């Protein structure tokens, strides 16, 4: 079986074989408004910024949200540009018998912007909070990102390789943004030793 055939088989397994009443409600909602599931995390980070016994202050809390958000914006723009270069048709525009639970646009498929964006925000966030936040929050962030990405296959608008490519691309942009931030901090410290 070729990689393309495997991708198509996995698509139909997620889109049709695993279909059920509960996912038919949850997955379109995740696809459309899944980003709202990041709000508890964002509020918790700001709560830590205000809490006197916390390892964070308000400035650090804002930075911990700001860098992932910038990473998200860069990822959204660059993933859209990549789609035009790769120019892969969406499964809902190419294949027959797709269970389509949302509208199928004419835009290209690879990489999935949803997957790229949520993994970009998630991976940058995890980098900043990994040493002081409870591990449950890290699993929560990864779970939200994974289910939002998977929802795009379930609703019929992306292949599994689209979301995998998006997740890898978004994670790369996140780590690049973190690297640039660290480089900036190093340069500032060197220029101002006090």
CSV table of C-alpha atoms in Angstrom, one decimal:
chain,number,residue,atom,x,y,z
A,1,UNK,CA,0.0,0.0,0.0
A,2,UNK,CA,1.4,3.4,-1.0
A,3,UNK,CA,1.5,6.4,1.3
A,4,UNK,CA,-1.3,8.1,-0.6
A,5,UNK,CA,-3.5,5.0,-0.4
A,6,UNK,CA,-2.7,4.7,3.3
A,7,UNK,CA,-3.6,8.4,3.8
A,8,UNK,CA,-6.9,7.9,1.9
A,9,UNK,CA,-7.7,4.7,3.9
A,10,UNK,CA,-7.1,6.6,7.2
A,11,UNK,CA,-9.2,9.4,6.0
A,12,UNK,CA,-12.2,7.2,5.4
A,13,UNK,CA,-11.6,5.3,8.6
A,14,UNK,CA,-11.8,8.6,10.6
A,15,UNK,CA,-14.4,10.2,8.4
A,16,UNK,CA,-16.8,7.2,7.9
A,17,UNK,CA,-15.9,4.1,9.9
A,18,UNK,CA,-15.5,5.8,13.2
A,19,UNK,CA,-18.6,8.0,12.7
A,20,UNK,CA,-21.1,8.2,15.6
A,21,UNK,CA,-23.8,10.4,16.9
A,22,UNK,CA,-21.6,12.0,19.7
A,23,UNK,CA,-18.7,12.8,17.4
A,24,UNK,CA,-21.1,14.2,14.8
A,25,UNK,CA,-21.9,16.9,17.4
A,26,UNK,CA,-18.5,17.4,19.0
A,27,UNK,CA,-16.2,17.4,16.0
A,28,UNK,CA,-17.9,20.2,14.0
A,29,UNK,CA,-18.0,22.2,17.1
A,30,UNK,CA,-14.3,21.6,17.7
A,31,UNK,CA,-13.6,22.5,14.1
A,32,UNK,CA,-15.5,25.8,14.3
A,33,UNK,CA,-14.9,27.0,17.9
A,34,UNK,CA,-12.3,24.7,19.4
A,35,UNK,CA,-10.0,27.7,20.1
A,36,UNK,CA,-12.4,28.6,23.0
A,37,UNK,CA,-11.0,25.6,24.9
A,38,UNK,CA,-7.8,27.5,25.3
A,39,UNK,CA,-9.6,30.1,27.4
A,40,UNK,CA,-9.3,28.2,30.7
A,41,UNK,CA,-5.5,27.9,30.2
A,42,UNK,CA,-5.2,31.6,29.3
A,43,UNK,CA,-7.2,32.6,32.4
A,44,UNK,CA,-5.2,30.3,34.6
A,45,UNK,CA,-1.9,31.9,33.4
A,46,UNK,CA,-3.3,35.4,34.2
A,47,UNK,CA,-4.5,34.1,37.6
A,48,UNK,CA,-0.9,32.9,38.3
A,49,UNK,CA,0.3,36.4,37.3
A,50,UNK,CA,-1.9,38.0,40.0
A,51,UNK,CA,-1.3,35.3,42.7
A,52,UNK,CA,1.3,36.5,45.2
A,53,UNK,CA,2.8,33.0,45.8
A,54,UNK,CA,3.1,32.2,42.1
A,55,UNK,CA,6.4,31.9,40.2
A,56,UNK,CA,4.9,34.3,37.7
A,57,UNK,CA,4.2,38.0,37.8
A,58,UNK,CA,1.7,39.8,35.5
A,59,UNK,CA,4.3,40.8,33.0
A,60,UNK,CA,5.5,37.2,32.7
A,61,UNK,CA,1.9,36.0,32.3
A,62,UNK,CA,1.3,38.4,29.4
A,63,UNK,CA,4.6,37.3,27.8
A,64,UNK,CA,3.7,33.6,28.2
A,65,UNK,CA,0.5,34.3,26.2
A,66,UNK,CA,1.9,36.9,23.8
A,67,UNK,CA,4.8,34.8,22.3
A,68,UNK,CA,2.5,31.8,21.5
A,69,UNK,CA,-0.1,34.2,20.0
A,70,UNK,CA,2.5,35.8,17.8
A,71,UNK,CA,3.7,32.3,16.8
A,72,UNK,CA,0.0,31.5,16.0
A,73,UNK,CA,-0.3,34.6,13.7
A,74,UNK,CA,3.0,33.8,11.8
A,75,UNK,CA,1.9,30.2,11.4
A,76,UNK,CA,-1.5,31.1,10.1
A,77,UNK,CA,-0.1,33.4,7.4
A,78,UNK,CA,2.8,31.1,6.4
A,79,UNK,CA,0.7,27.9,6.3
A,80,UNK,CA,-1.7,29.7,4.0
A,81,UNK,CA,1.2,30.6,1.7
A,82,UNK,CA,2.4,26.9,1.7
A,83,UNK,CA,-1.0,25.8,0.6
A,84,UNK,CA,-0.6,27.7,-2.7
A,85,UNK,CA,2.8,26.1,-3.2
A,86,UNK,CA,1.7,22.5,-2.5
A,87,UNK,CA,-1.7,23.0,-4.1
A,88,UNK,CA,-3.3,19.8,-2.9
A,89,UNK,CA,-7.0,19.4,-3.4
A,90,UNK,CA,-9.2,18.8,-0.3
A,91,UNK,CA,-10.7,15.3,0.0
A,92,UNK,CA,-14.2,16.8,-0.1
A,93,UNK,CA,-13.5,18.3,-3.5
A,94,UNK,CA,-11.7,15.2,-4.9
A,95,UNK,CA,-13.2,12.0,-3.4
A,96,UNK,CA,-16.6,10.5,-3.6
A,97,UNK,CA,-18.6,9.3,-0.5
A,98,UNK,CA,-17.1,11.8,1.9
A,99,UNK,CA,-19.2,12.5,5.0
A,100,UNK,CA,-19.1,16.3,4.9
A,101,UNK,CA,-20.2,17.9,8.2
A,102,UNK,CA,-19.1,21.4,7.4
A,103,UNK,CA,-18.8,23.4,4.2
A,104,UNK,CA,-16.1,22.4,1.8
A,105,UNK,CA,-14.1,25.4,0.5
A,106,UNK,CA,-12.2,25.6,-2.7
A,107,UNK,CA,-9.0,26.5,-0.9
A,108,UNK,CA,-6.1,23.9,-0.8
A,109,UNK,CA,-5.6,21.3,1.8
A,110,UNK,CA,-1.9,20.9,2.8
A,111,UNK,CA,-1.1,21.8,5.5
A,112,UNK,CA,-4.1,22.2,7.7
A,113,UNK,CA,-4.2,25.7,9.1
A,114,UNK,CA,-6.3,24.5,12.0
A,115,UNK,CA,-3.6,21.9,13.0
A,116,UNK,CA,-0.7,24.3,12.3
A,117,UNK,CA,-2.2,27.1,14.3
A,118,UNK,CA,-3.2,25.1,17.4
A,119,UNK,CA,0.1,23.2,17.6
A,120,UNK,CA,2.0,26.4,17.1
A,121,UNK,CA,0.2,28.0,20.1
A,122,UNK,CA,0.4,24.8,22.1
A,123,UNK,CA,4.1,24.1,21.6
A,124,UNK,CA,5.2,27.6,22.3
A,125,UNK,CA,3.0,27.7,25.4
A,126,UNK,CA,4.3,24.4,26.7
A,127,UNK,CA,7.9,25.6,26.3
A,128,UNK,CA,7.3,28.6,28.6
A,129,UNK,CA,5.2,26.8,31.3
A,130,UNK,CA,6.7,23.3,31.3
A,131,UNK,CA,8.8,23.8,34.5
A,132,UNK,CA,6.2,25.3,36.8
A,133,UNK,CA,2.7,24.4,35.7
A,134,UNK,CA,1.0,21.2,36.6
A,135,UNK,CA,1.5,18.4,34.0
A,136,UNK,CA,-2.3,18.1,33.6
A,137,UNK,CA,-2.3,21.5,31.9
A,138,UNK,CA,0.3,20.3,29.4
A,139,UNK,CA,-1.8,17.2,28.6
A,140,UNK,CA,-4.8,19.4,28.3
A,141,UNK,CA,-3.1,21.7,25.8
A,142,UNK,CA,-1.9,18.7,23.7
A,143,UNK,CA,-5.3,17.1,23.9
A,144,UNK,CA,-7.1,20.3,22.7
A,145,UNK,CA,-4.6,20.7,19.8
A,146,UNK,CA,-4.9,17.0,18.8
A,147,UNK,CA,-8.7,16.9,18.9
A,148,UNK,CA,-9.1,20.2,17.0
A,149,UNK,CA,-6.7,18.8,14.3
A,150,UNK,CA,-8.4,15.5,14.2
A,151,UNK,CA,-11.8,17.1,13.8
A,152,UNK,CA,-10.8,18.5,10.4
A,153,UNK,CA,-10.4,14.9,9.1
A,154,UNK,CA,-13.7,13.8,10.8
A,155,UNK,CA,-15.7,16.6,9.2
A,156,UNK,CA,-14.3,15.7,5.8
A,157,UNK,CA,-12.1,18.6,4.8
A,158,UNK,CA,-8.6,17.3,5.4
A,159,UNK,CA,-6.5,14.2,4.9
A,160,UNK,CA,-4.6,12.8,8.0
A,161,UNK,CA,-1.3,13.8,6.3
A,162,UNK,CA,-2.6,17.4,6.1
A,163,UNK,CA,-3.1,17.6,9.9
A,164,UNK,CA,0.2,15.8,10.5
A,165,UNK,CA,2.0,18.2,8.2
A,166,UNK,CA,0.2,21.1,9.9
A,167,UNK,CA,1.2,19.9,13.4
A,168,UNK,CA,4.8,19.6,12.4
A,169,UNK,CA,4.9,22.9,10.6
A,170,UNK,CA,3.2,24.7,13.5
A,171,UNK,CA,5.5,23.1,16.1
A,172,UNK,CA,8.5,24.2,13.9
A,173,UNK,CA,7.2,27.8,13.8
A,174,UNK,CA,6.6,27.7,17.6
A,175,UNK,CA,10.2,26.6,18.3
A,176,UNK,CA,11.6,29.2,15.9
A,177,UNK,CA,9.6,31.9,17.7
A,178,UNK,CA,10.9,30.7,21.0
A,179,UNK,CA,14.4,30.6,19.7
A,180,UNK,CA,14.2,34.1,18.4
A,181,UNK,CA,12.8,35.3,21.7
A,182,UNK,CA,15.6,33.6,23.6
A,183,UNK,CA,18.2,35.1,21.2
A,184,UNK,CA,16.6,38.6,21.8
A,185,UNK,CA,16.8,38.1,25.6
A,186,UNK,CA,20.5,37.0,25.3
A,187,UNK,CA,21.3,40.1,23.2
A,188,UNK,CA,19.5,42.4,25.6
A,189,UNK,CA,21.4,40.9,28.6
A,190,UNK,CA,24.7,41.3,26.9
A,191,UNK,CA,24.1,44.9,25.9
A,192,UNK,CA,22.8,45.8,29.4
A,193,UNK,CA,24.7,43.8,32.1
A,194,UNK,CA,23.0,45.7,34.9
